PDB file of C-alpha atoms in Angstrom:
ATOM      1  CA  UNK C   1       0.000   0.000   0.000  1.00  0.00           C
ATOM      2  CA  UNK C   2       2.803   2.433   0.900  1.00  0.00           C
ATOM      3  CA  UNK C   3       4.702   1.495  -2.194  1.00  0.00           C
ATOM      4  CA  UNK C   4       1.710   2.282  -4.411  1.00  0.00           C
ATOM      5  CA  UNK C   5       1.290   5.669  -2.687  1.00  0.00           C
ATOM      6  CA  UNK C   6       4.993   6.375  -3.199  1.00  0.00           C
ATOM      7  CA  UNK C   7       4.704   5.514  -6.895  1.00  0.00           C
ATOM      8  CA  UNK C   8       1.579   7.690  -7.228  1.00  0.00           C
ATOM      9  CA  UNK C   9       3.326  10.614  -5.475  1.00  0.00           C
ATOM     10  CA  UNK C  10       6.380  10.285  -7.739  1.00  0.00           C
ATOM     11  CA  UNK C  11       4.183  10.129 -10.849  1.00  0.00           C
ATOM     12  CA  UNK C  12       2.247  13.225  -9.740  1.00  0.00           C
ATOM     13  CA  UNK C  13       5.507  15.072  -9.002  1.00  0.00           C
ATOM     14  CA  UNK C  14       6.978  14.177 -12.403  1.00  0.00           C
ATOM     15  CA  UNK C  15       3.718  15.207 -14.116  1.00  0.00           C
ATOM     16  CA  UNK C  16       3.722  18.536 -12.239  1.00  0.00           C
ATOM     17  CA  UNK C  17       7.383  19.226 -13.128  1.00  0.00           C
ATOM     18  CA  UNK C  18       6.696  18.393 -16.753  1.00  0.00           C
ATOM     19  CA  UNK C  19       3.732  20.817 -16.860  1.00  0.00           C
ATOM     20  CA  UNK C  20       5.838  23.548 -15.220  1.00  0.00           C
ATOM     21  CA  UNK C  21       8.629  22.991 -17.746  1.00  0.00           C
ATOM     22  CA  UNK C  22       6.152  23.200 -20.653  1.00  0.00           C
ATOM     23  CA  UNK C  23       4.635  26.375 -19.180  1.00  0.00           C
ATOM     24  CA  UNK C  24       8.089  27.960 -18.764  1.00  0.00           C
ATOM     25  CA  UNK C  25       8.971  27.001 -22.343  1.00  0.00           C
ATOM     26  CA  UNK C  26       5.702  28.501 -23.651  1.00  0.00           C
ATOM     27  CA  UNK C  27       6.369  31.733 -21.726  1.00  0.00           C
ATOM     28  CA  UNK C  28       9.891  31.936 -23.139  1.00  0.00           C
ATOM     29  CA  UNK C  29       8.614  31.354 -26.688  1.00  0.00           C
ATOM     30  CA  UNK C  30       6.029  34.133 -26.201  1.00  0.00           C
ATOM     31  CA  UNK C  31       8.732  36.521 -24.927  1.00  0.00           C
ATOM     32  CA  UNK C  32      10.804  35.774 -28.044  1.00  0.00           C
ATOM     33  CA  UNK C  33       7.764  36.300 -30.320  1.00  0.00           C
ATOM     34  CA  UNK C  34       6.977  39.642 -28.685  1.00  0.00           C
ATOM     35  CA  UNK C  35      10.633  40.670 -28.957  1.00  0.00           C
ATOM     36  CA  UNK C  36      10.501  40.172 -32.732  1.00  0.00           C
ATOM     37  CA  UNK C  37       7.091  41.860 -33.196  1.00  0.00           C
ATOM     38  CA  UNK C  38       7.259  44.916 -35.446  1.00  0.00           C
ATOM     39  CA  UNK C  39       5.070  48.018 -35.381  1.00  0.00           C
ATOM     40  CA  UNK C  40       3.741  47.017 -38.809  1.00  0.00           C
ATOM     41  CA  UNK C  41       2.643  43.616 -37.445  1.00  0.00           C
ATOM     42  CA  UNK C  42       0.911  45.251 -34.484  1.00  0.00           C
ATOM     43  CA  UNK C  43      -0.930  47.605 -36.847  1.00  0.00           C
ATOM     44  CA  UNK C  44      -1.971  44.622 -38.961  1.00  0.00           C
ATOM     45  CA  UNK C  45      -3.324  42.898 -35.834  1.00  0.00           C
ATOM     46  CA  UNK C  46      -5.340  46.035 -35.008  1.00  0.00           C
ATOM     47  CA  UNK C  47      -6.715  45.965 -38.549  1.00  0.00           C
ATOM     48  CA  UNK C  48      -7.648  42.276 -38.279  1.00  0.00           C
ATOM     49  CA  UNK C  49      -9.439  43.042 -34.999  1.00  0.00           C
ATOM     50  CA  UNK C  50     -11.480  45.739 -36.773  1.00  0.00           C
ATOM     51  CA  UNK C  51      -9.964  48.603 -34.798  1.00  0.00           C
ATOM     52  CA  UNK C  52      -9.111  52.081 -36.001  1.00  0.00           C
ATOM     53  CA  UNK C  53      -5.523  53.225 -36.080  1.00  0.00           C
ATOM     54  CA  UNK C  54      -5.158  56.492 -34.192  1.00  0.00           C
ATOM     55  CA  UNK C  55      -1.697  57.843 -34.814  1.00  0.00           C
ATOM     56  CA  UNK C  56       0.440  60.914 -34.361  1.00  0.00           C
ATOM     57  CA  UNK C  57       2.676  61.826 -37.284  1.00  0.00           C
ATOM     58  CA  UNK C  58       5.998  63.639 -37.538  1.00  0.00           C
ATOM     59  CA  UNK C  59       4.207  66.574 -39.181  1.00  0.00           C
ATOM     60  CA  UNK C  60       2.205  67.180 -35.988  1.00  0.00           C
ATOM     61  CA  UNK C  61      -1.136  65.814 -37.208  1.00  0.00           C
ATOM     62  CA  UNK C  62      -3.171  63.174 -35.397  1.00  0.00           C
ATOM     63  CA  UNK C  63      -5.238  60.934 -37.670  1.00  0.00           C
ATOM     64  CA  UNK C  64      -7.867  58.249 -37.093  1.00  0.00           C
ATOM     65  CA  UNK C  65      -7.580  55.777 -39.919  1.00  0.00           C
ATOM     66  CA  UNK C  66      -9.341  52.652 -41.089  1.00  0.00           C
ATOM     67  CA  UNK C  67      -6.525  50.490 -42.408  1.00  0.00           C
ATOM     68  CA  UNK C  68      -6.967  48.898 -45.815  1.00  0.00           C
ATOM     69  CA  UNK C  69      -3.634  47.387 -46.890  1.00  0.00           C
ATOM     70  CA  UNK C  70      -0.015  47.167 -45.850  1.00  0.00           C
ATOM     71  CA  UNK C  71       3.240  47.403 -47.695  1.00  0.00           C
ATOM     72  CA  UNK C  72       6.817  47.038 -46.548  1.00  0.00           C
ATOM     73  CA  UNK C  73       7.126  50.598 -45.208  1.00  0.00           C
ATOM     74  CA  UNK C  74       3.635  52.081 -45.662  1.00  0.00           C
ATOM     75  CA  UNK C  75      -0.045  51.545 -44.933  1.00  0.00           C
ATOM     76  CA  UNK C  76      -3.044  52.534 -47.026  1.00  0.00           C
ATOM     77  CA  UNK C  77      -5.977  53.853 -45.044  1.00  0.00           C
ATOM     78  CA  UNK C  78      -9.209  55.791 -45.281  1.00  0.00           C
ATOM     79  CA  UNK C  79      -9.996  58.653 -42.941  1.00  0.00           C
ATOM     80  CA  UNK C  80     -12.386  58.092 -40.054  1.00  0.00           C
ATOM     81  CA  UNK C  81     -14.921  59.573 -40.056  1.00  0.00           C
ATOM     82  CA  UNK C  82     -15.074  59.280 -43.844  1.00  0.00           C
ATOM     83  CA  UNK C  83     -14.719  62.383 -45.919  1.00  0.00           C
ATOM     84  CA  UNK C  84     -11.074  63.385 -45.767  1.00  0.00           C
ATOM     85  CA  UNK C  85     -10.074  60.840 -48.383  1.00  0.00           C
ATOM     86  CA  UNK C  86      -7.580  58.030 -48.556  1.00  0.00           C
ATOM     87  CA  UNK C  87      -4.016  58.138 -47.332  1.00  0.00           C
ATOM     88  CA  UNK C  88      -0.730  56.413 -47.910  1.00  0.00           C
ATOM     89  CA  UNK C  89       1.091  56.742 -44.592  1.00  0.00           C
ATOM     90  CA  UNK C  90       4.820  56.065 -44.367  1.00  0.00           C
ATOM     91  CA  UNK C  91       5.368  53.879 -41.283  1.00  0.00           C
ATOM     92  CA  UNK C  92       8.587  55.778 -40.385  1.00  0.00           C
ATOM     93  CA  UNK C  93       6.469  58.990 -40.255  1.00  0.00           C
ATOM     94  CA  UNK C  94       4.393  57.619 -37.362  1.00  0.00           C
ATOM     95  CA  UNK C  95       5.670  59.012 -34.060  1.00  0.00           C
ATOM     96  CA  UNK C  96       3.110  57.193 -31.890  1.00  0.00           C
ATOM     97  CA  UNK C  97       0.044  55.022 -32.048  1.00  0.00           C
ATOM     98  CA  UNK C  98      -2.578  56.137 -29.558  1.00  0.00           C
ATOM     99  CA  UNK C  99      -4.104  53.053 -27.971  1.00  0.00           C
ATOM    100  CA  UNK C 100      -6.302  52.004 -25.093  1.00  0.00           C
ATOM    101  CA  UNK C 101      -5.860  48.761 -23.140  1.00  0.00           C
ATOM    102  CA  UNK C 102      -8.085  46.806 -25.554  1.00  0.00           C
ATOM    103  CA  UNK C 103      -6.121  48.116 -28.558  1.00  0.00           C
ATOM    104  CA  UNK C 104      -2.872  47.028 -26.925  1.00  0.00           C
ATOM    105  CA  UNK C 105      -4.216  43.536 -26.287  1.00  0.00           C
ATOM    106  CA  UNK C 106      -5.570  43.270 -29.841  1.00  0.00           C
ATOM    107  CA  UNK C 107      -2.241  44.393 -31.307  1.00  0.00           C
ATOM    108  CA  UNK C 108      -0.370  41.548 -29.608  1.00  0.00           C
ATOM    109  CA  UNK C 109      -2.422  38.734 -31.128  1.00  0.00           C
ATOM    110  CA  UNK C 110      -0.323  36.350 -33.209  1.00  0.00           C
ATOM    111  CA  UNK C 111      -1.526  36.333 -36.814  1.00  0.00           C
ATOM    112  CA  UNK C 112      -0.834  33.748 -39.494  1.00  0.00           C
ATOM    113  CA  UNK C 113       1.266  34.885 -42.430  1.00  0.00           C
ATOM    114  CA  UNK C 114      -0.838  37.065 -44.678  1.00  0.00           C
ATOM    115  CA  UNK C 115      -2.134  35.404 -47.852  1.00  0.00           C
ATOM    116  CA  UNK C 116      -1.068  38.608 -49.618  1.00  0.00           C
ATOM    117  CA  UNK C 117       2.566  38.277 -48.558  1.00  0.00           C
ATOM    118  CA  UNK C 118       3.548  39.924 -51.846  1.00  0.00           C
ATOM    119  CA  UNK C 119       2.050  43.210 -50.596  1.00  0.00           C
ATOM    120  CA  UNK C 120       4.376  43.065 -47.593  1.00  0.00           C
ATOM    121  CA  UNK C 121       7.347  43.373 -49.969  1.00  0.00           C
ATOM    122  CA  UNK C 122       5.966  46.325 -51.948  1.00  0.00           C
ATOM    123  CA  UNK C 123       7.723  49.567 -51.060  1.00  0.00           C
ATOM    124  CA  UNK C 124       6.492  53.150 -50.831  1.00  0.00           C
ATOM    125  CA  UNK C 125       7.834  54.017 -54.313  1.00  0.00           C
ATOM    126  CA  UNK C 126       5.723  51.309 -55.963  1.00  0.00           C
ATOM    127  CA  UNK C 127       2.491  52.811 -54.587  1.00  0.00           C
ATOM    128  CA  UNK C 128       3.551  56.293 -55.671  1.00  0.00           C
ATOM    129  CA  UNK C 129       4.288  55.016 -59.176  1.00  0.00           C
ATOM    130  CA  UNK C 130       0.722  53.709 -59.359  1.00  0.00           C
ATOM    131  CA  UNK C 131      -0.625  57.149 -58.383  1.00  0.00           C
ATOM    132  CA  UNK C 132       1.646  58.744 -61.013  1.00  0.00           C
ATOM    133  CA  UNK C 133       0.424  56.304 -63.688  1.00  0.00           C
ATOM    134  CA  UNK C 134      -3.189  57.172 -62.867  1.00  0.00           C
ATOM    135  CA  UNK C 135      -2.384  60.917 -62.906  1.00  0.00           C
ATOM    136  CA  UNK C 136      -4.297  61.162 -59.623  1.00  0.00           C
ATOM    137  CA  UNK C 137      -4.306  64.551 -57.908  1.00  0.00           C
ATOM    138  CA  UNK C 138      -2.604  64.246 -54.521  1.00  0.00           C
ATOM    139  CA  UNK C 139      -1.870  66.251 -51.422  1.00  0.00           C
ATOM    140  CA  UNK C 140       1.641  65.504 -50.178  1.00  0.00           C
ATOM    141  CA  UNK C 141       2.236  66.254 -46.501  1.00  0.00           C
ATOM    142  CA  UNK C 142       5.866  66.848 -45.538  1.00  0.00           C
ATOM    143  CA  UNK C 143       7.406  65.961 -42.177  1.00  0.00           C
ATOM    144  CA  UNK C 144       7.895  69.652 -41.336  1.00  0.00           C
ATOM    145  CA  UNK C 145       4.190  70.431 -41.630  1.00  0.00           C
ATOM    146  CA  UNK C 146       4.240  71.841 -45.188  1.00  0.00           C
ATOM    147  CA  UNK C 147       1.928  70.351 -47.808  1.00  0.00           C
ATOM    148  CA  UNK C 148       1.700  70.587 -51.586  1.00  0.00           C
ATOM    149  CA  UNK C 149      -1.182  69.827 -53.914  1.00  0.00           C
ATOM    150  CA  UNK C 150      -0.362  68.497 -57.330  1.00  0.00           C
ATOM    151  CA  UNK C 151       0.205  65.504 -59.539  1.00  0.00           C
ATOM    152  CA  UNK C 152       3.091  63.071 -59.280  1.00  0.00           C
ATOM    153  CA  UNK C 153       4.967  63.201 -62.585  1.00  0.00           C
ATOM    154  CA  UNK C 154       7.769  60.734 -61.833  1.00  0.00           C
ATOM    155  CA  UNK C 155       8.984  58.539 -59.009  1.00  0.00           C
ATOM    156  CA  UNK C 156      12.661  57.795 -58.493  1.00  0.00           C
ATOM    157  CA  UNK C 157      14.295  55.299 -56.193  1.00  0.00           C
ATOM    158  CA  UNK C 158      14.099  57.583 -53.159  1.00  0.00           C
ATOM    159  CA  UNK C 159      12.060  60.635 -54.220  1.00  0.00           C
ATOM    160  CA  UNK C 160       9.079  61.835 -56.200  1.00  0.00           C
ATOM    161  CA  UNK C 161       8.669  64.655 -58.703  1.00  0.00           C
ATOM    162  CA  UNK C 162       5.542  66.661 -57.987  1.00  0.00           C
ATOM    163  CA  UNK C 163       3.951  69.137 -60.409  1.00  0.00           C
ATOM    164  CA  UNK C 164       2.386  71.648 -58.001  1.00  0.00           C
ATOM    165  CA  UNK C 165      -0.943  73.096 -59.124  1.00  0.00           C
ATOM    166  CA  UNK C 166      -4.107  74.415 -57.446  1.00  0.00           C
ATOM    167  CA  UNK C 167      -6.481  71.890 -55.886  1.00  0.00           C
ATOM    168  CA  UNK C 168      -9.416  71.064 -58.123  1.00  0.00           C
ATOM    169  CA  UNK C 169      -7.603  71.861 -61.351  1.00  0.00           C
ATOM    170  CA  UNK C 170      -6.280  69.201 -63.712  1.00  0.00           C
ATOM    171  CA  UNK C 171      -2.566  68.982 -64.322  1.00  0.00           C
ATOM    172  CA  UNK C 172      -2.070  71.257 -67.287  1.00  0.00           C
ATOM    173  CA  UNK C 173       1.226  72.960 -67.994  1.00  0.00           C
ATOM    174  CA  UNK C 174      -0.434  76.391 -67.714  1.00  0.00           C
ATOM    175  CA  UNK C 175      -1.722  75.494 -64.208  1.00  0.00           C
ATOM    176  CA  UNK C 176       1.591  74.168 -62.863  1.00  0.00           C
ATOM    177  CA  UNK C 177       3.105  76.734 -60.480  1.00  0.00           C
ATOM    178  CA  UNK C 178       6.237  74.815 -59.519  1.00  0.00           C
ATOM    179  CA  UNK C 179       7.965  71.452 -59.562  1.00  0.00           C
ATOM    180  CA  UNK C 180       9.210  69.825 -56.383  1.00  0.00           C
ATOM    181  CA  UNK C 181      11.580  66.903 -55.950  1.00  0.00           C
ATOM    182  CA  UNK C 182      10.634  65.507 -52.547  1.00  0.00           C
ATOM    183  CA  UNK C 183      12.700  62.758 -50.849  1.00  0.00           C
ATOM    184  CA  UNK C 184      10.569  59.903 -49.484  1.00  0.00           C
ATOM    185  CA  UNK C 185      12.070  60.433 -46.035  1.00  0.00           C
ATOM    186  CA  UNK C 186      10.584  63.960 -45.964  1.00  0.00           C
ATOM    187  CA  UNK C 187       7.040  62.730 -46.697  1.00  0.00           C
ATOM    188  CA  UNK C 188       4.622  61.796 -43.906  1.00  0.00           C
ATOM    189  CA  UNK C 189       1.480  61.042 -45.949  1.00  0.00           C
ATOM    190  CA  UNK C 190       0.127  61.224 -49.469  1.00  0.00           C
ATOM    191  CA  UNK C 191      -3.587  61.954 -49.604  1.00  0.00           C
ATOM    192  CA  UNK C 192      -5.618  61.189 -52.723  1.00  0.00           C
TER     193      UNK C 192
END
Protein backbone atom coordinates (compact mmCIF):
# COMPACT_ATOMS: atom_id res chain seq x y z
CA UNK A 1 0.00 0.00 0.00
CA UNK A 2 2.80 2.43 0.90
CA UNK A 3 4.70 1.50 -2.19
CA UNK A 4 1.71 2.28 -4.41
CA UNK A 5 1.29 5.67 -2.69
CA UNK A 6 4.99 6.38 -3.20
CA UNK A 7 4.70 5.51 -6.90
CA UNK A 8 1.58 7.69 -7.23
CA UNK A 9 3.33 10.61 -5.47
CA UNK A 10 6.38 10.28 -7.74
CA UNK A 11 4.18 10.13 -10.85
CA UNK A 12 2.25 13.22 -9.74
CA UNK A 13 5.51 15.07 -9.00
CA UNK A 14 6.98 14.18 -12.40
CA UNK A 15 3.72 15.21 -14.12
CA UNK A 16 3.72 18.54 -12.24
CA UNK A 17 7.38 19.23 -13.13
CA UNK A 18 6.70 18.39 -16.75
CA UNK A 19 3.73 20.82 -16.86
CA UNK A 20 5.84 23.55 -15.22
CA UNK A 21 8.63 22.99 -17.75
CA UNK A 22 6.15 23.20 -20.65
CA UNK A 23 4.63 26.37 -19.18
CA UNK A 24 8.09 27.96 -18.76
CA UNK A 25 8.97 27.00 -22.34
CA UNK A 26 5.70 28.50 -23.65
CA UNK A 27 6.37 31.73 -21.73
CA UNK A 28 9.89 31.94 -23.14
CA UNK A 29 8.61 31.35 -26.69
CA UNK A 30 6.03 34.13 -26.20
CA UNK A 31 8.73 36.52 -24.93
CA UNK A 32 10.80 35.77 -28.04
CA UNK A 33 7.76 36.30 -30.32
CA UNK A 34 6.98 39.64 -28.68
CA UNK A 35 10.63 40.67 -28.96
CA UNK A 36 10.50 40.17 -32.73
CA UNK A 37 7.09 41.86 -33.20
CA UNK A 38 7.26 44.92 -35.45
CA UNK A 39 5.07 48.02 -35.38
CA UNK A 40 3.74 47.02 -38.81
CA UNK A 41 2.64 43.62 -37.45
CA UNK A 42 0.91 45.25 -34.48
CA UNK A 43 -0.93 47.60 -36.85
CA UNK A 44 -1.97 44.62 -38.96
CA UNK A 45 -3.32 42.90 -35.83
CA UNK A 46 -5.34 46.03 -35.01
CA UNK A 47 -6.72 45.96 -38.55
CA UNK A 48 -7.65 42.28 -38.28
CA UNK A 49 -9.44 43.04 -35.00
CA UNK A 50 -11.48 45.74 -36.77
CA UNK A 51 -9.96 48.60 -34.80
CA UNK A 52 -9.11 52.08 -36.00
CA UNK A 53 -5.52 53.23 -36.08
CA UNK A 54 -5.16 56.49 -34.19
CA UNK A 55 -1.70 57.84 -34.81
CA UNK A 56 0.44 60.91 -34.36
CA UNK A 57 2.68 61.83 -37.28
CA UNK A 58 6.00 63.64 -37.54
CA UNK A 59 4.21 66.57 -39.18
CA UNK A 60 2.21 67.18 -35.99
CA UNK A 61 -1.14 65.81 -37.21
CA UNK A 62 -3.17 63.17 -35.40
CA UNK A 63 -5.24 60.93 -37.67
CA UNK A 64 -7.87 58.25 -37.09
CA UNK A 65 -7.58 55.78 -39.92
CA UNK A 66 -9.34 52.65 -41.09
CA UNK A 67 -6.52 50.49 -42.41
CA UNK A 68 -6.97 48.90 -45.82
CA UNK A 69 -3.63 47.39 -46.89
CA UNK A 70 -0.01 47.17 -45.85
CA UNK A 71 3.24 47.40 -47.70
CA UNK A 72 6.82 47.04 -46.55
CA UNK A 73 7.13 50.60 -45.21
CA UNK A 74 3.64 52.08 -45.66
CA UNK A 75 -0.04 51.54 -44.93
CA UNK A 76 -3.04 52.53 -47.03
CA UNK A 77 -5.98 53.85 -45.04
CA UNK A 78 -9.21 55.79 -45.28
CA UNK A 79 -10.00 58.65 -42.94
CA UNK A 80 -12.39 58.09 -40.05
CA UNK A 81 -14.92 59.57 -40.06
CA UNK A 82 -15.07 59.28 -43.84
CA UNK A 83 -14.72 62.38 -45.92
CA UNK A 84 -11.07 63.38 -45.77
CA UNK A 85 -10.07 60.84 -48.38
CA UNK A 86 -7.58 58.03 -48.56
CA UNK A 87 -4.02 58.14 -47.33
CA UNK A 88 -0.73 56.41 -47.91
CA UNK A 89 1.09 56.74 -44.59
CA UNK A 90 4.82 56.07 -44.37
CA UNK A 91 5.37 53.88 -41.28
CA UNK A 92 8.59 55.78 -40.39
CA UNK A 93 6.47 58.99 -40.26
CA UNK A 94 4.39 57.62 -37.36
CA UNK A 95 5.67 59.01 -34.06
CA UNK A 96 3.11 57.19 -31.89
CA UNK A 97 0.04 55.02 -32.05
CA UNK A 98 -2.58 56.14 -29.56
CA UNK A 99 -4.10 53.05 -27.97
CA UNK A 100 -6.30 52.00 -25.09
CA UNK A 101 -5.86 48.76 -23.14
CA UNK A 102 -8.08 46.81 -25.55
CA UNK A 103 -6.12 48.12 -28.56
CA UNK A 104 -2.87 47.03 -26.92
CA UNK A 105 -4.22 43.54 -26.29
CA UNK A 106 -5.57 43.27 -29.84
CA UNK A 107 -2.24 44.39 -31.31
CA UNK A 108 -0.37 41.55 -29.61
CA UNK A 109 -2.42 38.73 -31.13
CA UNK A 110 -0.32 36.35 -33.21
CA UNK A 111 -1.53 36.33 -36.81
CA UNK A 112 -0.83 33.75 -39.49
CA UNK A 113 1.27 34.89 -42.43
CA UNK A 114 -0.84 37.07 -44.68
CA UNK A 115 -2.13 35.40 -47.85
CA UNK A 116 -1.07 38.61 -49.62
CA UNK A 117 2.57 38.28 -48.56
CA UNK A 118 3.55 39.92 -51.85
CA UNK A 119 2.05 43.21 -50.60
CA UNK A 120 4.38 43.07 -47.59
CA UNK A 121 7.35 43.37 -49.97
CA UNK A 122 5.97 46.33 -51.95
CA UNK A 123 7.72 49.57 -51.06
CA UNK A 124 6.49 53.15 -50.83
CA UNK A 125 7.83 54.02 -54.31
CA UNK A 126 5.72 51.31 -55.96
CA UNK A 127 2.49 52.81 -54.59
CA UNK A 128 3.55 56.29 -55.67
CA UNK A 129 4.29 55.02 -59.18
CA UNK A 130 0.72 53.71 -59.36
CA UNK A 131 -0.62 57.15 -58.38
CA UNK A 132 1.65 58.74 -61.01
CA UNK A 133 0.42 56.30 -63.69
CA UNK A 134 -3.19 57.17 -62.87
CA UNK A 135 -2.38 60.92 -62.91
CA UNK A 136 -4.30 61.16 -59.62
CA UNK A 137 -4.31 64.55 -57.91
CA UNK A 138 -2.60 64.25 -54.52
CA UNK A 139 -1.87 66.25 -51.42
CA UNK A 140 1.64 65.50 -50.18
CA UNK A 141 2.24 66.25 -46.50
CA UNK A 142 5.87 66.85 -45.54
CA UNK A 143 7.41 65.96 -42.18
CA UNK A 144 7.90 69.65 -41.34
CA UNK A 145 4.19 70.43 -41.63
CA UNK A 146 4.24 71.84 -45.19
CA UNK A 147 1.93 70.35 -47.81
CA UNK A 148 1.70 70.59 -51.59
CA UNK A 149 -1.18 69.83 -53.91
CA UNK A 150 -0.36 68.50 -57.33
CA UNK A 151 0.20 65.50 -59.54
CA UNK A 152 3.09 63.07 -59.28
CA UNK A 153 4.97 63.20 -62.59
CA UNK A 154 7.77 60.73 -61.83
CA UNK A 155 8.98 58.54 -59.01
CA UNK A 156 12.66 57.79 -58.49
CA UNK A 157 14.29 55.30 -56.19
CA UNK A 158 14.10 57.58 -53.16
CA UNK A 159 12.06 60.63 -54.22
CA UNK A 160 9.08 61.84 -56.20
CA UNK A 161 8.67 64.66 -58.70
CA UNK A 162 5.54 66.66 -57.99
CA UNK A 163 3.95 69.14 -60.41
CA UNK A 164 2.39 71.65 -58.00
CA UNK A 165 -0.94 73.10 -59.12
CA UNK A 166 -4.11 74.42 -57.45
CA UNK A 167 -6.48 71.89 -55.89
CA UNK A 168 -9.42 71.06 -58.12
CA UNK A 169 -7.60 71.86 -61.35
CA UNK A 170 -6.28 69.20 -63.71
CA UNK A 171 -2.57 68.98 -64.32
CA UNK A 172 -2.07 71.26 -67.29
CA UNK A 173 1.23 72.96 -67.99
CA UNK A 174 -0.43 76.39 -67.71
CA UNK A 175 -1.72 75.49 -64.21
CA UNK A 176 1.59 74.17 -62.86
CA UNK A 177 3.11 76.73 -60.48
CA UNK A 178 6.24 74.82 -59.52
CA UNK A 179 7.96 71.45 -59.56
CA UNK A 180 9.21 69.83 -56.38
CA UNK A 181 11.58 66.90 -55.95
CA UNK A 182 10.63 65.51 -52.55
CA UNK A 183 12.70 62.76 -50.85
CA UNK A 184 10.57 59.90 -49.48
CA UNK A 185 12.07 60.43 -46.03
CA UNK A 186 10.58 63.96 -45.96
CA UNK A 187 7.04 62.73 -46.70
CA UNK A 188 4.62 61.80 -43.91
CA UNK A 189 1.48 61.04 -45.95
CA UNK A 190 0.13 61.22 -49.47
CA UNK A 191 -3.59 61.95 -49.60
CA UNK A 192 -5.62 61.19 -52.72
